[in-house]
mmCIF file of C-alpha atoms in Angstrom:
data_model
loop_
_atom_site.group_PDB
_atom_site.id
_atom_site.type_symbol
_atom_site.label_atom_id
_atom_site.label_comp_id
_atom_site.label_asym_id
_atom_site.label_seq_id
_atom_site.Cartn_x
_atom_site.Cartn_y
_atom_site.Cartn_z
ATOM 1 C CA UNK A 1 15.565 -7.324 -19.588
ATOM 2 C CA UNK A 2 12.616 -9.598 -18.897
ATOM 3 C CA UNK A 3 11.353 -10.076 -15.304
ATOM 4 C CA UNK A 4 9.334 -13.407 -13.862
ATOM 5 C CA UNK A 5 8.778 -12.193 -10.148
ATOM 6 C CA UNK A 6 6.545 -14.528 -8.130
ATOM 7 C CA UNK A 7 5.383 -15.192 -4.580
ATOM 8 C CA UNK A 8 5.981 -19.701 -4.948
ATOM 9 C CA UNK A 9 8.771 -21.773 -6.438
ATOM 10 C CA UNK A 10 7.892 -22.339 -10.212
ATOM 11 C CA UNK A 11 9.146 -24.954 -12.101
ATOM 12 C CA UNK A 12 10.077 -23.216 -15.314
ATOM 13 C CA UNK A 13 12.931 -23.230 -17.476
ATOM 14 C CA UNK A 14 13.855 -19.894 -19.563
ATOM 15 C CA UNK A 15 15.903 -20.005 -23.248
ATOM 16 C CA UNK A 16 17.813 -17.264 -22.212
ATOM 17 C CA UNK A 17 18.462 -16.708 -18.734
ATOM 18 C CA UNK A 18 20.929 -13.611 -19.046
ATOM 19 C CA UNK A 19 17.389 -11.998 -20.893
ATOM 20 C CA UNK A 20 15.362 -13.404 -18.199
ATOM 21 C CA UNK A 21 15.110 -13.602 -14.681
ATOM 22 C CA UNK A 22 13.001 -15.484 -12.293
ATOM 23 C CA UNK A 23 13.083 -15.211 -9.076
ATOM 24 C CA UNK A 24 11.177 -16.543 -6.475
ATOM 25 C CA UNK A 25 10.205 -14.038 -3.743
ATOM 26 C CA UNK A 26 9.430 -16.805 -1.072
ATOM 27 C CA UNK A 27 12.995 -17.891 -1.173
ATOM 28 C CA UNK A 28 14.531 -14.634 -0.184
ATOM 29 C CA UNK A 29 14.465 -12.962 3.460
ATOM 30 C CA UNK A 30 13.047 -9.515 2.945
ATOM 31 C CA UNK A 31 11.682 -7.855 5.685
ATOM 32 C CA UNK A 32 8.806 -4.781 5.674
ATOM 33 C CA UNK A 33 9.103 -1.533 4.856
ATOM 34 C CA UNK A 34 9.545 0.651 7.850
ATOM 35 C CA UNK A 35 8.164 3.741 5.807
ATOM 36 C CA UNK A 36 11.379 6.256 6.823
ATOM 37 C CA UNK A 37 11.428 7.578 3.771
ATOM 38 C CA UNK A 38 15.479 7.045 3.750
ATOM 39 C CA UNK A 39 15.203 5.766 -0.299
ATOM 40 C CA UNK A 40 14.209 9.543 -0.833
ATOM 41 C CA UNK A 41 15.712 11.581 1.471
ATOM 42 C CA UNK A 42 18.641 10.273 2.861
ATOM 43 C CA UNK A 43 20.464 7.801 0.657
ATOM 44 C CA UNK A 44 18.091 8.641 -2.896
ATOM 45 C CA UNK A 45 17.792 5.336 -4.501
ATOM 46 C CA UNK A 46 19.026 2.931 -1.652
ATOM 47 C CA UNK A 47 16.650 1.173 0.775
ATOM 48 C CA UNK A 48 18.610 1.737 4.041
ATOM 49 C CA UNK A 49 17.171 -2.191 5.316
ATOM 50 C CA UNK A 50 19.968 -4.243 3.121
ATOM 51 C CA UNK A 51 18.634 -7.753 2.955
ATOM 52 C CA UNK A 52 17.291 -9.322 -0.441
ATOM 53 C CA UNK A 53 14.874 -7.147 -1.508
ATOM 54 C CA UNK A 54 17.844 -4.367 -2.713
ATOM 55 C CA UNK A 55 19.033 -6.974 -5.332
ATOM 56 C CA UNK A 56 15.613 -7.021 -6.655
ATOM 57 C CA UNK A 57 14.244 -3.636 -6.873
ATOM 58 C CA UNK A 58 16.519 -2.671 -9.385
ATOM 59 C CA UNK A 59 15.763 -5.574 -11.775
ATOM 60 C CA UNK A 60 12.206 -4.149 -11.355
ATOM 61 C CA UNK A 61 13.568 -0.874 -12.222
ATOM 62 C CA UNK A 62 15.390 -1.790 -15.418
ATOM 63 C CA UNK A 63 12.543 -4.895 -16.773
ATOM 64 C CA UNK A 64 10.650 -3.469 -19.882
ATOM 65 C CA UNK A 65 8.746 -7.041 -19.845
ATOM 66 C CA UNK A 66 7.218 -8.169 -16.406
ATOM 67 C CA UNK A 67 4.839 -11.290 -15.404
ATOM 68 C CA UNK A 68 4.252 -11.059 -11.355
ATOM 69 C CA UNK A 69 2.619 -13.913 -9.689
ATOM 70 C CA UNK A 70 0.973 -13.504 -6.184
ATOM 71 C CA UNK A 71 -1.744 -15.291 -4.504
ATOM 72 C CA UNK A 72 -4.628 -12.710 -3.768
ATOM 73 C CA UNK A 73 -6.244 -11.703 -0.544
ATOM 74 C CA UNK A 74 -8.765 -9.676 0.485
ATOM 75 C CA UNK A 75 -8.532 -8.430 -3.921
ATOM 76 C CA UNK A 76 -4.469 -7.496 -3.360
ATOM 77 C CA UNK A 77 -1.419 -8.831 -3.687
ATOM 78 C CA UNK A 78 -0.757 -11.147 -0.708
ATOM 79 C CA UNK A 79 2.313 -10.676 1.800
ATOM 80 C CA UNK A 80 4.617 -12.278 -0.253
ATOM 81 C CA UNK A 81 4.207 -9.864 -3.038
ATOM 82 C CA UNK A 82 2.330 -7.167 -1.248
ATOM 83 C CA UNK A 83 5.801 -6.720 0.671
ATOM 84 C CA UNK A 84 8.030 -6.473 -1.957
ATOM 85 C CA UNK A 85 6.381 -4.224 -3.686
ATOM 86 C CA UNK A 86 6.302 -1.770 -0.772
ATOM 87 C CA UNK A 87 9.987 -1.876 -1.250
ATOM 88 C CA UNK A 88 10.699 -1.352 -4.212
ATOM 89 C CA UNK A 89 10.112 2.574 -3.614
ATOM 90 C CA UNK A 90 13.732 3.145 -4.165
ATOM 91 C CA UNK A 91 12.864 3.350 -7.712
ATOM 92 C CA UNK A 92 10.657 6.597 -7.468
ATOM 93 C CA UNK A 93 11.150 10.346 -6.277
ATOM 94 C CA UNK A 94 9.319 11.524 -3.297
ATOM 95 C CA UNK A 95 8.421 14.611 -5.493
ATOM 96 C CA UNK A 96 4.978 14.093 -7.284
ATOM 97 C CA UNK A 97 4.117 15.209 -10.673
ATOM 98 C CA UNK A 98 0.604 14.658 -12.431
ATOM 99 C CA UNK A 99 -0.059 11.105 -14.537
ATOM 100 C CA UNK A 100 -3.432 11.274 -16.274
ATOM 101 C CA UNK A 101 -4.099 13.883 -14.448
ATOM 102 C CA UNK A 102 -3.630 12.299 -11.084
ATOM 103 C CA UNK A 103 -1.093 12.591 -8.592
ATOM 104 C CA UNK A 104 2.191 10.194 -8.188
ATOM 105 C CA UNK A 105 5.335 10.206 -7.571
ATOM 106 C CA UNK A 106 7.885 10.759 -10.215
ATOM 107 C CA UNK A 107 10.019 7.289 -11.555
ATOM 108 C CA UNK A 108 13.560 7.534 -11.432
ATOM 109 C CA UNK A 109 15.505 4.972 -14.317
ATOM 110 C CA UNK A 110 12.417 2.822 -14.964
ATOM 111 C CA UNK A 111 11.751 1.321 -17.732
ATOM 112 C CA UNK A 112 8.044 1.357 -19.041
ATOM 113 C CA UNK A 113 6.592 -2.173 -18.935
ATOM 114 C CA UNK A 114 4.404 -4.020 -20.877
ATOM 115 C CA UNK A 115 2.959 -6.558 -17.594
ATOM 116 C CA UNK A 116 1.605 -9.504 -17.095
ATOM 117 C CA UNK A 117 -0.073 -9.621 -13.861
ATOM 118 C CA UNK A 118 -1.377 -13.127 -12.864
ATOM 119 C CA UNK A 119 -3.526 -13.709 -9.374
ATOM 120 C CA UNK A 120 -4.659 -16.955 -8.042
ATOM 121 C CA UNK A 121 -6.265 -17.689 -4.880
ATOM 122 C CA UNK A 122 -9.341 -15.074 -5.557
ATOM 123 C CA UNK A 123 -12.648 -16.432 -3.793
ATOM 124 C CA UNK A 124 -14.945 -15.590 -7.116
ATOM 125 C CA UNK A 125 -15.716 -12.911 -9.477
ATOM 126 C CA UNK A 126 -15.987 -9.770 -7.156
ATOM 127 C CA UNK A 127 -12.595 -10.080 -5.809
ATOM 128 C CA UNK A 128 -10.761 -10.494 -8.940
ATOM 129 C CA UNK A 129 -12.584 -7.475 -9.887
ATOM 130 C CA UNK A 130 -11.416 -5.616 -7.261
ATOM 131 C CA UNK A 131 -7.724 -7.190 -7.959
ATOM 132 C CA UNK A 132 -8.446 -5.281 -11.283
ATOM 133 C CA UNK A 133 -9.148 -2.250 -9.955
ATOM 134 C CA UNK A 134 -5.522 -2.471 -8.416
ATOM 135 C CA UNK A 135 -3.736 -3.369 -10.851
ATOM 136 C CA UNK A 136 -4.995 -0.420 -13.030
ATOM 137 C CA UNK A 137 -3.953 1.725 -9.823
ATOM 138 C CA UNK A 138 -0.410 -0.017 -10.050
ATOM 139 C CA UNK A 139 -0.279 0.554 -13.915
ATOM 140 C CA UNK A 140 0.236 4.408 -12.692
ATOM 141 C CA UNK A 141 2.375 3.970 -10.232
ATOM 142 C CA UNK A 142 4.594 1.149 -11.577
ATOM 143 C CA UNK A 143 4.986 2.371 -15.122
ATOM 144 C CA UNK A 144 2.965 -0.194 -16.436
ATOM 145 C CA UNK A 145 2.876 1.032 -20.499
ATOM 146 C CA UNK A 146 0.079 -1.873 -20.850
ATOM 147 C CA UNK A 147 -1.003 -4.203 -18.699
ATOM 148 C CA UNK A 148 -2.987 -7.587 -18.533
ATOM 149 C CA UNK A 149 -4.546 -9.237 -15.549
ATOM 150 C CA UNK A 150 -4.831 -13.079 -15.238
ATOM 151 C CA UNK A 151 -6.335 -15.498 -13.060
ATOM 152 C CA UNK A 152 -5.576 -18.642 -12.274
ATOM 153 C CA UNK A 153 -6.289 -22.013 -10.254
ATOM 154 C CA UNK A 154 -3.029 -22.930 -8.226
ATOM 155 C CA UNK A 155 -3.110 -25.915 -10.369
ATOM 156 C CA UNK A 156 -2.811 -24.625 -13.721
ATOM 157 C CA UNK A 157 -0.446 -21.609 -12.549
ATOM 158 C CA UNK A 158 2.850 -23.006 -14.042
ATOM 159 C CA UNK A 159 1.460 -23.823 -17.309
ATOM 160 C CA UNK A 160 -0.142 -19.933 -17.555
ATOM 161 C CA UNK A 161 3.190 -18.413 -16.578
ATOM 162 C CA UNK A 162 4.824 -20.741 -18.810
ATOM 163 C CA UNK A 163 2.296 -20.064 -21.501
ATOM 164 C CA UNK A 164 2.649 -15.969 -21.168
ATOM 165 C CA UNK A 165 6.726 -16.301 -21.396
ATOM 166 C CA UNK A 166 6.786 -18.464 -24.192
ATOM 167 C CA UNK A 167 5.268 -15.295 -25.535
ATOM 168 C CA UNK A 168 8.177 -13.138 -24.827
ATOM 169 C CA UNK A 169 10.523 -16.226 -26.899
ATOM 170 C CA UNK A 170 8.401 -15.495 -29.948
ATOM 171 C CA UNK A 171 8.399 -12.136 -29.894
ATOM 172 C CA UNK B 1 -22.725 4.284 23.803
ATOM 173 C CA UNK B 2 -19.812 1.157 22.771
ATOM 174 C CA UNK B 3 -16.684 0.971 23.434
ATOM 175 C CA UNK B 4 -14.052 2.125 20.499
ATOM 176 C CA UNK B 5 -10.869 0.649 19.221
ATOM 177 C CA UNK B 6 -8.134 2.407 17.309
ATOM 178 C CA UNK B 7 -5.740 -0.143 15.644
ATOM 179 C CA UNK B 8 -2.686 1.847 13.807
ATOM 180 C CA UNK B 9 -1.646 -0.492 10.792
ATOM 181 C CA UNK B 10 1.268 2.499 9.576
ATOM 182 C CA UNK B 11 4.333 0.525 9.193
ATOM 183 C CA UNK B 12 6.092 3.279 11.377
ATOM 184 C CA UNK B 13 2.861 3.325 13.623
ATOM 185 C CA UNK B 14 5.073 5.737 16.415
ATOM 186 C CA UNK B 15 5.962 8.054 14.373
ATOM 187 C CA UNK B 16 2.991 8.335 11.828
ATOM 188 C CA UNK B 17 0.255 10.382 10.596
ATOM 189 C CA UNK B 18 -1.711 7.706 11.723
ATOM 190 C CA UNK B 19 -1.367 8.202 15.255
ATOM 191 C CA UNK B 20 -1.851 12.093 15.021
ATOM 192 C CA UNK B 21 -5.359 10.925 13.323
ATOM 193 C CA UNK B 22 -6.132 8.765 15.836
ATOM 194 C CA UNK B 23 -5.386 11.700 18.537
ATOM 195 C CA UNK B 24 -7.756 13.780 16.848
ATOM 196 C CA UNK B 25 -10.258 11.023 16.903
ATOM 197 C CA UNK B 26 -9.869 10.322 20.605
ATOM 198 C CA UNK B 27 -10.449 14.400 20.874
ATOM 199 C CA UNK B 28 -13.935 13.903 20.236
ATOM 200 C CA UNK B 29 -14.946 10.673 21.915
ATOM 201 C CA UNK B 30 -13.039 8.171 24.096
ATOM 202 C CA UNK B 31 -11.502 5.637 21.909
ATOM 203 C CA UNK B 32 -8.782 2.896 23.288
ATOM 204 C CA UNK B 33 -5.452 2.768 20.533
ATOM 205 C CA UNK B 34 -3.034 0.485 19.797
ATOM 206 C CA UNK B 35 -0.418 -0.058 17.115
ATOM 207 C CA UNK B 36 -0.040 -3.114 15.374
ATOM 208 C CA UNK B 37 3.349 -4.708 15.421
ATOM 209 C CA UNK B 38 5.011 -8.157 14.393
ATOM 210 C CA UNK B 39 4.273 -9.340 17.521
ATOM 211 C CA UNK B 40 1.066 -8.458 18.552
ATOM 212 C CA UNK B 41 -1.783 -9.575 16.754
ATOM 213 C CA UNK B 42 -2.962 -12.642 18.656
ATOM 214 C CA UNK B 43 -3.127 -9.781 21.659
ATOM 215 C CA UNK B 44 -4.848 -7.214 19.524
ATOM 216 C CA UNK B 45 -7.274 -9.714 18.012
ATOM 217 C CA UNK B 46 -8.509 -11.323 21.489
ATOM 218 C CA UNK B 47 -8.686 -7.294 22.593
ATOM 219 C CA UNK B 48 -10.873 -6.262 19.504
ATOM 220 C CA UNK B 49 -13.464 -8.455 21.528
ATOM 221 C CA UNK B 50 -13.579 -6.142 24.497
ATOM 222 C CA UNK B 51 -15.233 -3.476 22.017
ATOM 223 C CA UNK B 52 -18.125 -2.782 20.076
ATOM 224 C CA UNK B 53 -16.636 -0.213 16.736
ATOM 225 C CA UNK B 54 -12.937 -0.996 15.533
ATOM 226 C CA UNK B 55 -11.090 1.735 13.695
ATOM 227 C CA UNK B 56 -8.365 0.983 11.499
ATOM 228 C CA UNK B 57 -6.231 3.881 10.928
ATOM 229 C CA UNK B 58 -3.758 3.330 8.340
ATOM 230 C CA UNK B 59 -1.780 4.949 5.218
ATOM 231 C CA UNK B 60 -2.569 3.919 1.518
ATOM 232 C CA UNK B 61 0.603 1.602 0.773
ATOM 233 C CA UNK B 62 1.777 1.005 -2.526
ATOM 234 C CA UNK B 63 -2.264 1.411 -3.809
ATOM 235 C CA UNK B 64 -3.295 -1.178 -1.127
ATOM 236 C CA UNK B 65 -3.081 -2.267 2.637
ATOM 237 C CA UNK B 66 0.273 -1.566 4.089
ATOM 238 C CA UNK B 67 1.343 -5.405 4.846
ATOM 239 C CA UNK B 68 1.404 -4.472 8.554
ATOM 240 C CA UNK B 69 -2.058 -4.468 8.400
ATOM 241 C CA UNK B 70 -2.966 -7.044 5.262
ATOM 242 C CA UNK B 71 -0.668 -9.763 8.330
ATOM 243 C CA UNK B 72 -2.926 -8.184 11.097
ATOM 244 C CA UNK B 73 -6.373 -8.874 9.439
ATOM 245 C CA UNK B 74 -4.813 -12.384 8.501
ATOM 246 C CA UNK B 75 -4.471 -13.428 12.024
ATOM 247 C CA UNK B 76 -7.659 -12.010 12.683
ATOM 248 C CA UNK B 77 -9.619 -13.805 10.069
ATOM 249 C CA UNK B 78 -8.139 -16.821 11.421
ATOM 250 C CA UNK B 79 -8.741 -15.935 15.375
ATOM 251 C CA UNK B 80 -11.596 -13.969 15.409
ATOM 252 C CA UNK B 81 -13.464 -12.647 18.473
ATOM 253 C CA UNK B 82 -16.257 -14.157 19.793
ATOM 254 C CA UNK B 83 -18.477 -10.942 19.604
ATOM 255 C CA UNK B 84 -17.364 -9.060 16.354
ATOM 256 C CA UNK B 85 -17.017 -5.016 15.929
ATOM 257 C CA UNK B 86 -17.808 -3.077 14.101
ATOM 258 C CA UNK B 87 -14.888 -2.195 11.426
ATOM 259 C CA UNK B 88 -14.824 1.461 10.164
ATOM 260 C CA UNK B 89 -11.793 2.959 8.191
ATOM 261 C CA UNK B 90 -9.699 5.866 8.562
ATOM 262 C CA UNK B 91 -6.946 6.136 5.779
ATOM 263 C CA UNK B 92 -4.734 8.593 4.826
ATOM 264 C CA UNK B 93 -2.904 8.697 0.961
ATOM 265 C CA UNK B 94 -0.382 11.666 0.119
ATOM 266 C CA UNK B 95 -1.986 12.533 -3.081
ATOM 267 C CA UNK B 96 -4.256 15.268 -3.284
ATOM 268 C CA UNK B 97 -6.975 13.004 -4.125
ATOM 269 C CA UNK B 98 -8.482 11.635 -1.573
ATOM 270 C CA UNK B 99 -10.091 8.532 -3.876
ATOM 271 C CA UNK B 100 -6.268 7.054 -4.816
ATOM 272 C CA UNK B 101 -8.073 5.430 -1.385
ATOM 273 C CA UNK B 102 -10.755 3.637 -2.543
ATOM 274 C CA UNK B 103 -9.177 0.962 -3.420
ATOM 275 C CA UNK B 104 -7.886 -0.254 -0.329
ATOM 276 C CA UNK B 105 -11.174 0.665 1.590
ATOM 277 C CA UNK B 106 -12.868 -1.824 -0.415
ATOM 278 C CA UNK B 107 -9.965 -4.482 0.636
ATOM 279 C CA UNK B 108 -11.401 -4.103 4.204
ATOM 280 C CA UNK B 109 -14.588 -4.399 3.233
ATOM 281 C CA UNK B 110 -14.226 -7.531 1.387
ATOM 282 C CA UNK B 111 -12.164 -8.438 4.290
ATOM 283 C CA UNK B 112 -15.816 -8.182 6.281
ATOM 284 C CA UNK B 113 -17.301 -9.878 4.038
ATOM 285 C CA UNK B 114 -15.759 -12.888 3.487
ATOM 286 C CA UNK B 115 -15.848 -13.060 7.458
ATOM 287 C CA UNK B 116 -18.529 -11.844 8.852
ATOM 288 C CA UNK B 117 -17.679 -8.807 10.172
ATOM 289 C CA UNK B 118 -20.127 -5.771 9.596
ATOM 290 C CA UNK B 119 -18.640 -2.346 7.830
ATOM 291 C CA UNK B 120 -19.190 0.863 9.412
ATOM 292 C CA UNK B 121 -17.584 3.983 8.554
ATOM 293 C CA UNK B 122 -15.401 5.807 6.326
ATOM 294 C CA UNK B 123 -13.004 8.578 6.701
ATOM 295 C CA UNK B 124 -10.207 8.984 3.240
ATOM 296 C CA UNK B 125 -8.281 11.972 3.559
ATOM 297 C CA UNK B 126 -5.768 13.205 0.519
ATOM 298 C CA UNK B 127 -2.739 15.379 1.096
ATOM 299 C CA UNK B 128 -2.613 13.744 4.364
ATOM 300 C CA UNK B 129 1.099 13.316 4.779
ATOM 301 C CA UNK B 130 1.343 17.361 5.526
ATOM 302 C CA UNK B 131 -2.184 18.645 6.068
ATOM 303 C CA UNK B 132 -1.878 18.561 9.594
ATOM 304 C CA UNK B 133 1.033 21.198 9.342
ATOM 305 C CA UNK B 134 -0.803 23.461 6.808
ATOM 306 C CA UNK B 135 -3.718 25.598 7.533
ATOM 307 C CA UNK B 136 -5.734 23.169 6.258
ATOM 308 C CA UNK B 137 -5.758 21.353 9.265
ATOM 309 C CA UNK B 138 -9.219 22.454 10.405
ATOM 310 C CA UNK B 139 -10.513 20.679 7.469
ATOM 311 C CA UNK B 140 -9.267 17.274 8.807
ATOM 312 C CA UNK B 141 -10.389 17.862 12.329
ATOM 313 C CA UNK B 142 -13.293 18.410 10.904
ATOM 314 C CA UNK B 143 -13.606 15.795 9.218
ATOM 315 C CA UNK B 144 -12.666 13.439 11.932
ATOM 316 C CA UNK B 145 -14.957 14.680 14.772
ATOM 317 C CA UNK B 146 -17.725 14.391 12.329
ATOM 318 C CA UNK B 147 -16.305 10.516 11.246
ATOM 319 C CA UNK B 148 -15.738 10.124 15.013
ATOM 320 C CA UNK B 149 -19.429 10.972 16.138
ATOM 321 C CA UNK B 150 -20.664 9.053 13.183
ATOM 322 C CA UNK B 151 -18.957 5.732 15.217
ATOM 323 C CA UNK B 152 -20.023 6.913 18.536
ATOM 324 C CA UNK B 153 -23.395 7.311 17.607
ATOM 325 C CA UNK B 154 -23.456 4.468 15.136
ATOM 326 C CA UNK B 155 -24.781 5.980 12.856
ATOM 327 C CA UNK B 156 -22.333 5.263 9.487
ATOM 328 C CA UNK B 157 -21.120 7.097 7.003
ATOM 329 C CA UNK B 158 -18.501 7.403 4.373
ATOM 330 C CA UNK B 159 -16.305 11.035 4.220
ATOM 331 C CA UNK B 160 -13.909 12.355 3.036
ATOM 332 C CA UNK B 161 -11.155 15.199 3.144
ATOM 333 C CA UNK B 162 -8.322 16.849 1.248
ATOM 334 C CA UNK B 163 -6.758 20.875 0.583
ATOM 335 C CA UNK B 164 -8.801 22.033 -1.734
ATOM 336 C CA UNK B 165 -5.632 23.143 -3.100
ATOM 337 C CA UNK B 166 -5.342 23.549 -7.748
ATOM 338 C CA UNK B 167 -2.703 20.707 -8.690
ATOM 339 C CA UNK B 168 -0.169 23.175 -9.547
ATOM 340 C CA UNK B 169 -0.266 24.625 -6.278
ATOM 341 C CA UNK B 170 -0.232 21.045 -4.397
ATOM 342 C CA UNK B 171 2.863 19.931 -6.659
ATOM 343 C CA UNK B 172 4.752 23.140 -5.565
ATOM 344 C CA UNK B 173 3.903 22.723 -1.744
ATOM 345 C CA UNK B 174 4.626 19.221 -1.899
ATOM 346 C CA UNK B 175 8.021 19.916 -3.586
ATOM 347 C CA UNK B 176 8.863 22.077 -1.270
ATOM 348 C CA UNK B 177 8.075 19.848 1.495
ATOM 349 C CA UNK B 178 9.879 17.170 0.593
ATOM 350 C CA UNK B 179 13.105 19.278 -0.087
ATOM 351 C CA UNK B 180 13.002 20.725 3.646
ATOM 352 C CA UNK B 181 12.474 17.097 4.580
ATOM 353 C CA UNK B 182 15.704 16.343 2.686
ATOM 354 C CA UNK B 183 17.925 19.032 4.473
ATOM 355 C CA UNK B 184 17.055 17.529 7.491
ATOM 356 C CA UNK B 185 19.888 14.979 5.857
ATOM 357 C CA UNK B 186 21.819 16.966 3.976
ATOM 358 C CA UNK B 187 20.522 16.009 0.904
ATOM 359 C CA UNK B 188 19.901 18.312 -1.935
ATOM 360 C CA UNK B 189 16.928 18.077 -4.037
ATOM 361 C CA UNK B 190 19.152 17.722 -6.819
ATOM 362 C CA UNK B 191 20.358 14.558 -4.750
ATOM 363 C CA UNK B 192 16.869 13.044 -4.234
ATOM 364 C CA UNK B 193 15.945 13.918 -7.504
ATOM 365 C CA UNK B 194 18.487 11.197 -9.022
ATOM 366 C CA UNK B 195 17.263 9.204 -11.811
ATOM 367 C CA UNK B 196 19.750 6.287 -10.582
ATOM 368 C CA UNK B 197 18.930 3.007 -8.337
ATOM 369 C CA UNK B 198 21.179 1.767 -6.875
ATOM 370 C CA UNK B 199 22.600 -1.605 -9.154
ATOM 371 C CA UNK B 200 22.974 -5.516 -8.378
#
């Protein structure tokens, strides 16, 4: 499975939507994580808030392709995103083991990902940098097997993510 | 001597490490606190006026900000004070190493940046979801008072903290951490060590 995950409606149409799934984060009501630590501890697997965010961690989980689309802020994701990825930690253990060397906690059933990361909104060159520099944090802790990072204006953003999935068609 | 504000951006501020970081702060010099909640920000961000050093005491969230805070400095950036603090950072990650952190201390400083707000200290600790319950808590207090005077006295710095613990050793303690933490439930570690998620 193939997963388009973005923080603003995009107008895109995919050849095989069974294969591929958009969705668009800004139409579904998902609130913050409280940090209880229920997804490991109590129900393993299973955010205990269940609004819209539980039907899309799991595509997450089980995506080997991924393009995620967020506006940046201060060099991260920005709410839209930033909160969606803070719950999606259903999909890993709290135990830690080492990657490269380095602490993390351990996946459950995820699939490694080749990603497609693509920011927009970044004020110039130092905070896309810095966008870098989390996105190669993220690689760790998201499975990322490879990973590119992309930037954007808002006005060519469809025709990039368009451009990057047309990829996945060929391939 | 200024005036100090603690703002806790934990997403379970009440209950968090956070907070028992901030009480060690306020142990060494008077500090006001907060917590940051949905509801507050316009509050907290006409408050942070009242002072003359901000702390921001927060965990390391998914490599970045937890979004409790990112929304906080949002409203802030657009309603700042008229007289701006100083913003200095005290962040907690539970990894061993204390730079997973970086990252997100540089998100507040570019938050400065772009705003005009000037950066002051730094305080990343590492193994700092159980330090405080191992005998490696003097290390944080230590760390803190000397972070703490280092605001006081205005006089900046960046440190850090973590149990100078091999790998090996951390993985075990942490294992066996979170398994007690399980019990508390019920739940085996076989249980929370399930490769499943839950399906759409």
């Amino acid at each position: 499975m193939k997963l388009i995950l973005s923080d603003r409606p995009l107008d895109l149409t995919v050849k095989n939507p069974d294969q591929i799934k958009v969705i668009d984060l800004s139409a579904l009501k998902i609130h913050n994580c409280v940090g209880c630590f229920g997804c490991w501890t109590k129900t393993p697997g299973r955010c205990v808030i269940r609004d819209d965010a539980v039907t899309v961690y799991p595509l997450i989980a089980q995506s080997d392709s991924v393009i995620y689309v967020s506006r940046i802020k201060y060099g991260g994701y920005d709410s839209i995103m930033k909160t969606m990825l803070e719950r999606a930690i259903p999909v890993q253990q709290a135990f830690i083991h080492l990657v490269d060397g380095e602490c993390h906690h351990v996946q459950r059933a995820v699939a490694p990902k080749q990603a497609v990361i693509i920011g927009y909104g970044a004020s110039g060159p130092k905070e896309q940098a810095l966008f870098r520099r989390l996105v190669e944090r993220n690689a760790r802790n998201m499975n990322f097997e490879n990973f590119q990072v992309l930037f954007s204006s808002q006005e060519e953003l469809e025709s990039l993510v368009r451009k990057e999935a047309a990829k996945w068609d060929a391939s | 001597m200024g005036r100090i504000l603690i703002l806790n951006g934990s997403p379970r501020a009440p209950k968090s490490n956070s907070k028992r970081y901030a009480g060690l702060f306020m142990d060494c010099c008077k500090a006001d606190y907060a917590e940051i909640t949905k509801t507050n920000h316009r509050e907290l961000c006409a408050r942070t006026g009242e002072y003359t050093d901000l702390v921001l005491a927060f965990p390391l969230y998914a490599d970045g900000l937890p979004v409790t805070l990112l929304d906080f400095l949002k409203t802030l950036e657009a309603e700042p004070p008229q007289q701006k603090p100083t913003v200095s950072v005290l962040i907690n990650c539970g990894f061993l190493e204390y730079a997973q952190n970086h990252t997100a201390v540089e998100m507040v400083a570019l938050f400065c940046r772009q705003n005009g707000w000037s950066f002051g200290s730094v305080l990343e600790i590492g193994g700092g979801e159980a330090i405080l319950d191992t005998p490696f808590r003097f290390l944080a207090a230590g760390s803190i008072k000397k972070f703490a005077r280092s605001v006081e006295k205005k006089r900046y710095a960046r440190f850090h903290t973590t149990m100078p613990l091999p790998k090996s050793m951390f993985l075990k303690a942490s294992a066996a951490y979170w398994t007690e933490y399980g019990k508390k439930y019920n739940i085996s570690k076989e249980e929370m060590q399930t490769m499943q998620i839950e399906q759409t």
